[in-house]
PDB file of C-alpha atoms in Angstrom:
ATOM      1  CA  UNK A 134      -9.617  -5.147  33.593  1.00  0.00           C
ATOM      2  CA  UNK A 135     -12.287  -4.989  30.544  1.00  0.00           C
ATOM      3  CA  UNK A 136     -11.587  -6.451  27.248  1.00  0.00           C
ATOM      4  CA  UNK A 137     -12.970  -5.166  24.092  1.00  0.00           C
ATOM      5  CA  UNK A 138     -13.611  -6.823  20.859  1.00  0.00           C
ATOM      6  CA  UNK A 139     -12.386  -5.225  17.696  1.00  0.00           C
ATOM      7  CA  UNK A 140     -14.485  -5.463  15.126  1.00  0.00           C
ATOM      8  CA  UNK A 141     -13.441  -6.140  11.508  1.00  0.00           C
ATOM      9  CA  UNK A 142      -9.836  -6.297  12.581  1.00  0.00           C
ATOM     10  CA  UNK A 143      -8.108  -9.504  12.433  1.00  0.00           C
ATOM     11  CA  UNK A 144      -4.652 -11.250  13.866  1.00  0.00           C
ATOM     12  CA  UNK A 145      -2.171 -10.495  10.787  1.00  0.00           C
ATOM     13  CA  UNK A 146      -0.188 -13.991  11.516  1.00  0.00           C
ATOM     14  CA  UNK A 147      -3.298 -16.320  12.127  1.00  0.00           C
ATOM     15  CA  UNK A 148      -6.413 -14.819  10.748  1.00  0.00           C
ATOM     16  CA  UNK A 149      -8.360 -15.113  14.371  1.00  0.00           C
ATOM     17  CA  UNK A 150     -10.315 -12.497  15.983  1.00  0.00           C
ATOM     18  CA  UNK A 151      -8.714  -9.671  18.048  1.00  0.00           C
ATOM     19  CA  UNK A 152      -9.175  -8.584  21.384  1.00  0.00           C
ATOM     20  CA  UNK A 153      -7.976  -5.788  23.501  1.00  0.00           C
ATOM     21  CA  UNK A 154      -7.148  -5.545  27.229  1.00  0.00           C
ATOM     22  CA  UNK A 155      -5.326  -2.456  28.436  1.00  0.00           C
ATOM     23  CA  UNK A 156      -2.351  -2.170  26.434  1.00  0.00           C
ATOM     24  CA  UNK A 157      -2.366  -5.460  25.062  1.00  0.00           C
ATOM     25  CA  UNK A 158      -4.189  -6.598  21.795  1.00  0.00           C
ATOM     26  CA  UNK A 159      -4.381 -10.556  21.581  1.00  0.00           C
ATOM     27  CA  UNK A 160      -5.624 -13.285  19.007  1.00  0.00           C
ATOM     28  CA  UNK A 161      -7.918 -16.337  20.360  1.00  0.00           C
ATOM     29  CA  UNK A 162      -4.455 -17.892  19.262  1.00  0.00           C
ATOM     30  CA  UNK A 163      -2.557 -15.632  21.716  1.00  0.00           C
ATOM     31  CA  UNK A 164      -0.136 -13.547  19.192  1.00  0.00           C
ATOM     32  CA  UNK A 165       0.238 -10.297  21.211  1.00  0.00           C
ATOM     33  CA  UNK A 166       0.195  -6.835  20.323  1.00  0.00           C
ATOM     34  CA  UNK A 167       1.762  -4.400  22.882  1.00  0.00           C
ATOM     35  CA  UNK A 168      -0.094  -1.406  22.823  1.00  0.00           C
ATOM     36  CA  UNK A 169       1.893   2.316  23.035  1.00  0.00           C
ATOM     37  CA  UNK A 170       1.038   4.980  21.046  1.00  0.00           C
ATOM     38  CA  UNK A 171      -3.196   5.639  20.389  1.00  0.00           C
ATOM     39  CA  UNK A 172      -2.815   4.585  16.991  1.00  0.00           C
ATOM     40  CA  UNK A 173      -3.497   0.439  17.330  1.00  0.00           C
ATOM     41  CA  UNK A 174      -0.452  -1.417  16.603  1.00  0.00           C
ATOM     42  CA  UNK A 175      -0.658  -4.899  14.507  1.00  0.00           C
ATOM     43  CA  UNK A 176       2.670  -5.028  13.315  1.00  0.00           C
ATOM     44  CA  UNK A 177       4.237  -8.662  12.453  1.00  0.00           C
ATOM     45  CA  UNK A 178       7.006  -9.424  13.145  1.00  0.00           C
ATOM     46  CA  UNK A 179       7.636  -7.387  15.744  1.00  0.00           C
ATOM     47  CA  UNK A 180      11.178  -7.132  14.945  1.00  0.00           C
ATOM     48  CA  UNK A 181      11.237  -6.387  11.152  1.00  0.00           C
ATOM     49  CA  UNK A 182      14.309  -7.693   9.226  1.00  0.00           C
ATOM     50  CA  UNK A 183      15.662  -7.076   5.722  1.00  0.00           C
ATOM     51  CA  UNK A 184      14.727  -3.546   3.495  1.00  0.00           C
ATOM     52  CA  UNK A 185      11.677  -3.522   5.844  1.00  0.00           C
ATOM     53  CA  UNK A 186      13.956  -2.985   8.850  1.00  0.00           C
ATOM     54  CA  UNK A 187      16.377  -0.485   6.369  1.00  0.00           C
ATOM     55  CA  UNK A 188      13.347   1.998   5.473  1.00  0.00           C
ATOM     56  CA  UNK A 189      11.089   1.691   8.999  1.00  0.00           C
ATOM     57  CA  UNK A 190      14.559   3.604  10.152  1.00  0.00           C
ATOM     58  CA  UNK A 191      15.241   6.576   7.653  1.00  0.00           C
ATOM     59  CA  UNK A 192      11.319   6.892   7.799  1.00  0.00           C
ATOM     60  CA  UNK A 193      11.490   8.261  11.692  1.00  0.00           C
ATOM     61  CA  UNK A 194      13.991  10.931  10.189  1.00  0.00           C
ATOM     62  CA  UNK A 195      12.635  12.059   7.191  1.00  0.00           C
ATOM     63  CA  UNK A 196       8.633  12.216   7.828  1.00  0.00           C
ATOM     64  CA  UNK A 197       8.494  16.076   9.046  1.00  0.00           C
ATOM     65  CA  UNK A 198      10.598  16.498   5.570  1.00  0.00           C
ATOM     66  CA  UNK A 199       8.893  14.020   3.303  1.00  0.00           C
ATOM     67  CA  UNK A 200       5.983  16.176   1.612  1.00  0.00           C
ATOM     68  CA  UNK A 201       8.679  19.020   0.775  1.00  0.00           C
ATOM     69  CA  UNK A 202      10.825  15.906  -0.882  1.00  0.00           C
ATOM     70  CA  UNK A 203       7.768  14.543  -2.810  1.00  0.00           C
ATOM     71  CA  UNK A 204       7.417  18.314  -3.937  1.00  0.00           C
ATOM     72  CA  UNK A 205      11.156  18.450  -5.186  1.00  0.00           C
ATOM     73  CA  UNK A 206      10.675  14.488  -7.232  1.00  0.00           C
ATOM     74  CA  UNK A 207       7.550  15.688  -8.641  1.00  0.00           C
ATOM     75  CA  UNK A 208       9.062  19.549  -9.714  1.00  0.00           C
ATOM     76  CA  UNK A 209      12.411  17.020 -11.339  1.00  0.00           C
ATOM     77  CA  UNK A 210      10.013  14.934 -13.595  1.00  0.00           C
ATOM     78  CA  UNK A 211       8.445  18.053 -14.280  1.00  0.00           C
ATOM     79  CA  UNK A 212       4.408  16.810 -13.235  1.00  0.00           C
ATOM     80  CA  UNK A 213       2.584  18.440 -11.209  1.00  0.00           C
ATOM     81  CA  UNK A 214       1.954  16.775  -8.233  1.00  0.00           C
ATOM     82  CA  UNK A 215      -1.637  17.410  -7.390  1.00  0.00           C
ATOM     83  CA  UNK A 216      -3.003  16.442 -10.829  1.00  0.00           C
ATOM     84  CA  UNK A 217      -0.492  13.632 -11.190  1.00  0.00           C
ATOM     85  CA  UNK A 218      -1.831  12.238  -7.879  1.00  0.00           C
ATOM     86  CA  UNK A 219      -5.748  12.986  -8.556  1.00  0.00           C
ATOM     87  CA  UNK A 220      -5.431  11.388 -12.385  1.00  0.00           C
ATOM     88  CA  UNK A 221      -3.691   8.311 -10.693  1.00  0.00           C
ATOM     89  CA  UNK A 222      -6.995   7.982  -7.892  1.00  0.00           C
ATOM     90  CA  UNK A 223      -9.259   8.273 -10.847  1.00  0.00           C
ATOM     91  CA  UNK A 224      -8.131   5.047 -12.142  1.00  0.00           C
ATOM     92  CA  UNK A 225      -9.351   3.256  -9.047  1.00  0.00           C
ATOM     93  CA  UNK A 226     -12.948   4.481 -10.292  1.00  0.00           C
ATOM     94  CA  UNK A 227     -14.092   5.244  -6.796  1.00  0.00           C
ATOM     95  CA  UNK A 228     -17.717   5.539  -5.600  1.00  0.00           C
ATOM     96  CA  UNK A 229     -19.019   7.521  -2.559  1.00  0.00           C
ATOM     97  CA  UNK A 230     -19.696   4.867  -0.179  1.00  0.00           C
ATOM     98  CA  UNK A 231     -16.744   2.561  -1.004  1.00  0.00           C
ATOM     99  CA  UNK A 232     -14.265   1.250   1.632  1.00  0.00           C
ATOM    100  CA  UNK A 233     -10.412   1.625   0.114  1.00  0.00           C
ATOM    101  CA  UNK A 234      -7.275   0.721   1.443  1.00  0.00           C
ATOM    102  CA  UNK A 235      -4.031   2.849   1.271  1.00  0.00           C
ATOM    103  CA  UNK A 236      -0.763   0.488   1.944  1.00  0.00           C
ATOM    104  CA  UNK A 237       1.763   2.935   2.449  1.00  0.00           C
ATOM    105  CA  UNK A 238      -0.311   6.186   3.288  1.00  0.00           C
ATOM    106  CA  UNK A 239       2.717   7.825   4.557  1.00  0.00           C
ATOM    107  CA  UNK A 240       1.893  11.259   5.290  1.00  0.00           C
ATOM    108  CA  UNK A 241      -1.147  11.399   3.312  1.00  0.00           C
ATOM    109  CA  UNK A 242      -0.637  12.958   0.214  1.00  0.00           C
ATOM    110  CA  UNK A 243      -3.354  11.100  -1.647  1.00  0.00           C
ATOM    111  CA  UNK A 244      -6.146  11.306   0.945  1.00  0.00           C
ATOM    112  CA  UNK A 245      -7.756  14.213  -0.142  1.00  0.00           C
ATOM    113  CA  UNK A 246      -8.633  12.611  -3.501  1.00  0.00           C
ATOM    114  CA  UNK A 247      -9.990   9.125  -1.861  1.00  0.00           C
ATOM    115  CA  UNK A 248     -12.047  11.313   0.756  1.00  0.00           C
ATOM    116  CA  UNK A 249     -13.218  13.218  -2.238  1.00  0.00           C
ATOM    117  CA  UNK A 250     -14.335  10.045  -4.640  1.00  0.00           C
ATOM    118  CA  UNK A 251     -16.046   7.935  -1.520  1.00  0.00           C
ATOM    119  CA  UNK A 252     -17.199  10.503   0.462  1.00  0.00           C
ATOM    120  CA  UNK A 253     -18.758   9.375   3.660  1.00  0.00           C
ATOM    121  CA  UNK A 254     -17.149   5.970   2.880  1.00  0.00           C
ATOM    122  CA  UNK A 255     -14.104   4.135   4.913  1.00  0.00           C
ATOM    123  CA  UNK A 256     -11.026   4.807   4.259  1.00  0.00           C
ATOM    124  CA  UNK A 257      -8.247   2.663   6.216  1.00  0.00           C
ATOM    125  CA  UNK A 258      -4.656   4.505   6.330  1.00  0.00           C
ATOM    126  CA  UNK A 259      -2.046   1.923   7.193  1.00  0.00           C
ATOM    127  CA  UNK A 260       1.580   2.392   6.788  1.00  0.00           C
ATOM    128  CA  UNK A 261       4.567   0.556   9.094  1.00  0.00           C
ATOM    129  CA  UNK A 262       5.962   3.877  10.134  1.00  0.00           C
ATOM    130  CA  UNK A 263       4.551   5.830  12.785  1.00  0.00           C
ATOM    131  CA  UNK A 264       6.305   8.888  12.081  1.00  0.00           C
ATOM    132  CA  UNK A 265       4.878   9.198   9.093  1.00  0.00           C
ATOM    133  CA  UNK A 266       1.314   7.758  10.000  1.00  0.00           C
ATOM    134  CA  UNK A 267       1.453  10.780  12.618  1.00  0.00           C
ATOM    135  CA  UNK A 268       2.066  13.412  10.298  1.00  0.00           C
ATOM    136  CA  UNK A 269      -0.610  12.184   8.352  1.00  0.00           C
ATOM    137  CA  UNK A 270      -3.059  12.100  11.465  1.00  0.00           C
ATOM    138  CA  UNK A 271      -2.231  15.963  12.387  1.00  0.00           C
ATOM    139  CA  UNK A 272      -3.363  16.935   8.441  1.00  0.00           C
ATOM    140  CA  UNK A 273      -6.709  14.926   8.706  1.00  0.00           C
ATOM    141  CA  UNK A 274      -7.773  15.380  12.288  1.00  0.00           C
ATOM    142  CA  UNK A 275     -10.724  16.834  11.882  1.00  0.00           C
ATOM    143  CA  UNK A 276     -12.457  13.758   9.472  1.00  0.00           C
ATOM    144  CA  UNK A 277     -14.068  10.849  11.215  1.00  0.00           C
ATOM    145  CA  UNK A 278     -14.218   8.319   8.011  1.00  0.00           C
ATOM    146  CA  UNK A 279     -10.251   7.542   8.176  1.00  0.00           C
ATOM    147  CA  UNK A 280      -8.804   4.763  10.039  1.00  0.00           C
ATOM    148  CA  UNK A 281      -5.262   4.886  10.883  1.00  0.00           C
ATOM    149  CA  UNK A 282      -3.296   1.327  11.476  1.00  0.00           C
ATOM    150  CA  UNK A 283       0.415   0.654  12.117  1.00  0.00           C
ATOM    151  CA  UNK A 284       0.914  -2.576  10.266  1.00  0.00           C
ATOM    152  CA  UNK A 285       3.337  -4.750   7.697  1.00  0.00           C
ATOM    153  CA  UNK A 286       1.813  -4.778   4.505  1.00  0.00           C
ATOM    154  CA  UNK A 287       2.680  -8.448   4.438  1.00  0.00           C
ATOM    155  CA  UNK A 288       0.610  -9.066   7.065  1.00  0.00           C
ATOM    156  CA  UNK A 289      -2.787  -7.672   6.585  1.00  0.00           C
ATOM    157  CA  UNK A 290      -5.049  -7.397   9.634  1.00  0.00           C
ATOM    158  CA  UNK A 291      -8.077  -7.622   7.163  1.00  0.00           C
ATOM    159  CA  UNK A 292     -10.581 -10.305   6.542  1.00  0.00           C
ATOM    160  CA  UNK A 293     -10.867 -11.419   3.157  1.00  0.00           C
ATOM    161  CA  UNK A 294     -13.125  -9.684   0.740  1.00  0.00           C
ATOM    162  CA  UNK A 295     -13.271  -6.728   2.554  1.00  0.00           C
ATOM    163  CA  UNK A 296     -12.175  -3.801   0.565  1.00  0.00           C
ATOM    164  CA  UNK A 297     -13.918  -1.776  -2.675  1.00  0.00           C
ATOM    165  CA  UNK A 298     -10.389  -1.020  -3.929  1.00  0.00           C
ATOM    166  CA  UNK A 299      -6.478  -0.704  -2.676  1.00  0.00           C
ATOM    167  CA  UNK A 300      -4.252   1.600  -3.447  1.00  0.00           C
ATOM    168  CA  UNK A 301      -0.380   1.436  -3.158  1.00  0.00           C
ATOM    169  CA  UNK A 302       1.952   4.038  -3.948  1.00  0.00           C
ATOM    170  CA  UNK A 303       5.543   3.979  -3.055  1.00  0.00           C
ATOM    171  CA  UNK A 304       7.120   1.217  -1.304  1.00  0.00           C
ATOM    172  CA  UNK A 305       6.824  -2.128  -2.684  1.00  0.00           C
ATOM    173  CA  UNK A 306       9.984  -1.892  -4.515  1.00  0.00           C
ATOM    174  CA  UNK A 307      11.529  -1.925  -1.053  1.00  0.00           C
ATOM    175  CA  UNK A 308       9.684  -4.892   0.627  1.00  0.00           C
ATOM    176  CA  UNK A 309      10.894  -7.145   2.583  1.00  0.00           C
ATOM    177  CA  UNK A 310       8.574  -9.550   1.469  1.00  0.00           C
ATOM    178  CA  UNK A 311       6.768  -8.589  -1.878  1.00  0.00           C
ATOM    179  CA  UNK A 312       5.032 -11.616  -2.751  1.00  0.00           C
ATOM    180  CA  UNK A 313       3.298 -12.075   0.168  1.00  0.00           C
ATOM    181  CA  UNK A 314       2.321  -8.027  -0.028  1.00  0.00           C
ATOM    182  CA  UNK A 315       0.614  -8.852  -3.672  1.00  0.00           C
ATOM    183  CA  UNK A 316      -0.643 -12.122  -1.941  1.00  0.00           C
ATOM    184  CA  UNK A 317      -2.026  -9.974   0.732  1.00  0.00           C
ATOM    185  CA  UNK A 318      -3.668  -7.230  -1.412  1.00  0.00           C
ATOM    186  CA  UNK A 319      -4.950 -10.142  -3.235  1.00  0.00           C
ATOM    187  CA  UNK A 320      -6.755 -11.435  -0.200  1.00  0.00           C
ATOM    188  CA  UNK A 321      -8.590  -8.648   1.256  1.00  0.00           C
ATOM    189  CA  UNK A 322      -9.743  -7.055  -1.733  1.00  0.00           C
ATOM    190  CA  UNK A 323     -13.478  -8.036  -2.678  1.00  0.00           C
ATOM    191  CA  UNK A 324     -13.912 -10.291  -6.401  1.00  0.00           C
ATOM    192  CA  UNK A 325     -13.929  -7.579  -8.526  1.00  0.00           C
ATOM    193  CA  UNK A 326     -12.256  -4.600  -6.699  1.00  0.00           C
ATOM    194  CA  UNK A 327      -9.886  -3.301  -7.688  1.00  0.00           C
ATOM    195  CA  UNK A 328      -5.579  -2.997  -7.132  1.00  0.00           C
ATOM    196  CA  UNK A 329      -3.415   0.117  -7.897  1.00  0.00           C
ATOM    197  CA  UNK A 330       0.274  -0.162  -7.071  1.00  0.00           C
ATOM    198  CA  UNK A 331       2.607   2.269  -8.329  1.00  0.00           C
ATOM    199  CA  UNK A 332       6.756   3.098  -7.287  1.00  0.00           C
ATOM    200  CA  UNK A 333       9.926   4.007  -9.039  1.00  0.00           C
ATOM    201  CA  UNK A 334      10.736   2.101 -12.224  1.00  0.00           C
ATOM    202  CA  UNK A 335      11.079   3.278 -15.945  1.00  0.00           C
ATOM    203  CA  UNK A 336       9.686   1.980 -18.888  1.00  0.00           C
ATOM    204  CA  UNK A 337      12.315  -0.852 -19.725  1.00  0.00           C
ATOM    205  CA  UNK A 338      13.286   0.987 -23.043  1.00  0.00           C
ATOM    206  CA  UNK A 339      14.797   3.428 -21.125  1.00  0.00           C
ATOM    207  CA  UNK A 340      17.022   1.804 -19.170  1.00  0.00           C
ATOM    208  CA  UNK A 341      19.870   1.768 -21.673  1.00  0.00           C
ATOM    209  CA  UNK A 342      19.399   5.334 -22.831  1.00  0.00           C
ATOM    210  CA  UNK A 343      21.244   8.403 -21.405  1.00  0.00           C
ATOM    211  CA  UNK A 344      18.294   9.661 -19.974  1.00  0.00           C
ATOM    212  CA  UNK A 345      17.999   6.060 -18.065  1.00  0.00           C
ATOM    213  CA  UNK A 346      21.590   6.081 -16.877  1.00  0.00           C
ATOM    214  CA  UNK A 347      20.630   9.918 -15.186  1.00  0.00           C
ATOM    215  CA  UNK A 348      17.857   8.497 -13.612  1.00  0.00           C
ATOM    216  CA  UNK A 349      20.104   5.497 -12.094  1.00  0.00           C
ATOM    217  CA  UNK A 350      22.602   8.168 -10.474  1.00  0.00           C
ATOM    218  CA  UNK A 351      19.893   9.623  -8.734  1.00  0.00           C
ATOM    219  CA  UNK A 352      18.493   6.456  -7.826  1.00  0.00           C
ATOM    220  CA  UNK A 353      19.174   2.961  -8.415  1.00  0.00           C
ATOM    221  CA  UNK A 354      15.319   1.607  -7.509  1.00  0.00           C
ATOM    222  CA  UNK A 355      14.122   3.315 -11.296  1.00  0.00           C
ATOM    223  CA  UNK A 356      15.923   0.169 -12.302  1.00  0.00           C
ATOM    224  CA  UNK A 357      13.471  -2.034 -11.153  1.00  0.00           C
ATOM    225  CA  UNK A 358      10.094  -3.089 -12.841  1.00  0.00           C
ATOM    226  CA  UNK A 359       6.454  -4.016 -12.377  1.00  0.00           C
ATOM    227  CA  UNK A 360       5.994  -7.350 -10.405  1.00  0.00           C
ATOM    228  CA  UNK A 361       3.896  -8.472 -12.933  1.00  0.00           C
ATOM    229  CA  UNK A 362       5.433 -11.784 -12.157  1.00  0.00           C
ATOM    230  CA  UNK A 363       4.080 -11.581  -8.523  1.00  0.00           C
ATOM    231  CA  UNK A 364       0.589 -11.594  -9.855  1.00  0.00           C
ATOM    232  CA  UNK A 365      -1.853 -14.137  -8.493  1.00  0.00           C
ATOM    233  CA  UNK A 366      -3.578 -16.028 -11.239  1.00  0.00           C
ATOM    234  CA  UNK A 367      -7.144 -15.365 -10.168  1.00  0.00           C
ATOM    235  CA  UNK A 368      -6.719 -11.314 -11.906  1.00  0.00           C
ATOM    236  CA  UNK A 369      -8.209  -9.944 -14.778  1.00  0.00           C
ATOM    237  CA  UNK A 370      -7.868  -6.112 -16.365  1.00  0.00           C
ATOM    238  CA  UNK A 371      -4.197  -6.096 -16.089  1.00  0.00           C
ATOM    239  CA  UNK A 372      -3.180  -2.644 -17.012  1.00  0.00           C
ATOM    240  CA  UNK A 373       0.361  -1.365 -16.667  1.00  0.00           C
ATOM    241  CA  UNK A 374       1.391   1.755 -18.080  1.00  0.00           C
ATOM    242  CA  UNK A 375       4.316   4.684 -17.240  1.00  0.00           C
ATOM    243  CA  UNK A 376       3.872   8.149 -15.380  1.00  0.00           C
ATOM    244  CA  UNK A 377       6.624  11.218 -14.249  1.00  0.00           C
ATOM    245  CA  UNK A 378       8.396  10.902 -17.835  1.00  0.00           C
ATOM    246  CA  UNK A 379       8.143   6.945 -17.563  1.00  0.00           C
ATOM    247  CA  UNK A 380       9.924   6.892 -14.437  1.00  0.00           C
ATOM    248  CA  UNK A 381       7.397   5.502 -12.236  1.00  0.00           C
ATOM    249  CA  UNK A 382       4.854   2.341 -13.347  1.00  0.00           C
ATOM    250  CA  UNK A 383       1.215   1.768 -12.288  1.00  0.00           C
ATOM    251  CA  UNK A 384       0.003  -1.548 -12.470  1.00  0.00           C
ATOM    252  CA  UNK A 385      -3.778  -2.125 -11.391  1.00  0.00           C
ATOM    253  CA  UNK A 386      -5.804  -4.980 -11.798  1.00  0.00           C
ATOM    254  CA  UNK A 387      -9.194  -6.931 -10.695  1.00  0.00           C
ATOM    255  CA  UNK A 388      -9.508  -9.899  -8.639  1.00  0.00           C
ATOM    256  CA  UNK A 389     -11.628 -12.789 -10.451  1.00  0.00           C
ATOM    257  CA  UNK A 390     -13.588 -15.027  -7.930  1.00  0.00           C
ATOM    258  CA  UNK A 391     -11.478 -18.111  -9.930  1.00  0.00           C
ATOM    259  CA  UNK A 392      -9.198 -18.980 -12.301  1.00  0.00           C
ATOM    260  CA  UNK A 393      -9.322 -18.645 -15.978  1.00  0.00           C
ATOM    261  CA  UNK A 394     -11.217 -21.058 -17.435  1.00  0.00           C
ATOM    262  CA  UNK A 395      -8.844 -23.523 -19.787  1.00  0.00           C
ATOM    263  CA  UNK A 396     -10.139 -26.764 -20.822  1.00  0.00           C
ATOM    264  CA  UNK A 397      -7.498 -28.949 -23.095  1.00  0.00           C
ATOM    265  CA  UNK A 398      -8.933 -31.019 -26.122  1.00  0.00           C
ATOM    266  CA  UNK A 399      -9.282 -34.196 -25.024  1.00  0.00           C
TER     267      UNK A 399
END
C-alpha cells in the first residue's frame, strides 16, 4: 500500500510530520487519524468532551438551516449581513497573495470576502463539524485556492508561523478549551499577522439595561465578554470594539516576535 507525505500539515497532539496510508493518516509519533469522508480528518481528541461535544451535535442538525438563521440574527440587530461581514474582513487588511485561516468556517459565509482580498492566495477552511464544512464545500466547488480541514481548533494541524492572518467568527464562546484555541491561533500565525475573533457578547454597559436583559432571553452567551484575559503576552495592536447594536465584540490583534520590553531601575 503507498504512503504519501502531507505537506505543510502537521500532527495536532505532537507537532510531527503526517503521513497517509489508505484510510489512515499517522504522525512519526504514531497518533492516528482514521480516514472516512474526502475531506482529511485531524480531529483531537477523537472523542470530544465538554461544550465541544454539546455543539459538534446540534451542528449535524442545523447546517442545511444555518445560513437562513444567520439571515434572521442579522435582520434582529437590524445590520445587514453582507456589509457587516465584508467591513469585519476589511479589518484583517488582506493582500492578494496572503494565506488566512478561518477557525470556524461553518458554511462559509465569509469566504467570498477572503477570496476577494487574497485572490489567488490560500485560504484554509477548518471547522470541527462536517456538516457544516460540507455545505460550505457544495457553495465553493468550483475554486481551487480553498482548503477544507475537519479539525479542533485547540489543536491546530499547522506549523508555527504559517499564516498572513486568522479569522474567527462564532464559536469561541462555546469552547471546550479556549485558552489553548487563543494559544493555538497564537502559534501558527506569522510575527506580525494578524488575529480577528469575534462571537456573541455586548458591550458590558449593557448588560444591566433593559435592552441587555432582552438580549439574555434570547440568549444567555451575549452575557459573556472578550477573552482579553486569554491573551498571550507576546501581542501588540489590541483593538476591541462592538458590532450588531453592541451585541457581538471583535477583538483582533498582532503577534510580536517577543515580549514587551520592561527593564526595572536598578
Amino acid at each position: 500500500m503507498s504512503t504519501l507525505q502531507i505537506p505543510t500539515l502537521i500532527c495536532p497532539v505532537c507537532q510531527s510530520s503526517l503521513e497517509r496510508t489508505g484510510t489512515q493518516v499517522t504522525c512519526t509519533n504514531e497518533h492516528n487519524f482514521p480516514q472516512t469522508s474526502p475531506t482529511l480528518n485531524l480531529t483531537y481528541p477523537a472523542e470530544l468532551s465538554g461544550n465541544d461535544a454539546l455543539y459538534f451535535e446540534q451542528y449535524k442538525q442545523i447546517a442545511q438551516h444555518y445560513d437562513m438563521a444567520a439571515q434572521q440574527l442579522f435582520a434582529m440587530h437590524g445590520e445587514e449581513e453582507q456589509s457587516t461581514r465584508a467591513a469585519m474582513i476589511d479589518e484583517l487588511g488582506l493582500q492578494p497573495g496572503d494565506r488566512v485561516l478561518e477557525i470556524s468556517v461553518g458554511t462559509g459565509a465569509n469566504t467570498p470576502f477572503v477570496l476577494n482580498a487574497i485572490g489567488d492566495g490560500e485560504y484554509v477552511a477548518l471547522d470541527l463539524s462536517p456538516n457544516m464544512l460540507a455545505v460550505a464545500q457544495d457553495k465553493f466547488a468550483d475554486r481551487t485556492n480553498i482548503r477544507y480541514v475537519l479539525a479542533n481548533a485547540s489543536y491546530l494541524p499547522f506549523p508555527a508561523d504559517y499564516f498572513d492572518a486568522i479569522i474567527h467568527v462564532g464559536g469561541i464562546n462555546t469552547f471546550t478549551e479556549k485558552k489553548r484555541a487563543v494559544d493555538e491561533m497564537q502559534r501558527v500565525v506569522k510575527v506580525g499577522g494578524k488575529i480577528l475573533i469575534s462571537d456573541e457578547g455586548m458591550g458590558p454597559w449593557n448588560l444591566e439595561t433593559e435592552f441587555g436583559r432582552k438580549l439574555l432571553r434570547v440568549n444567555g452567551l451575549y452575557r459573556d465578554q472578550p477573552p482579553l484575559d486569554l491573551l498571550p503576552v507576546n501581542v501588540e495592536n489590541i483593538q476591541l470594539n462592538w458590532v450588531m447594536g453592541n451585541a457581538f465584540y471583535v477583538l483582533q490583534w498582532n503577534k510580536r516576535a517577543d515580549e514587551p520590553y520592561f527593564q526595572p531601575p536598578q
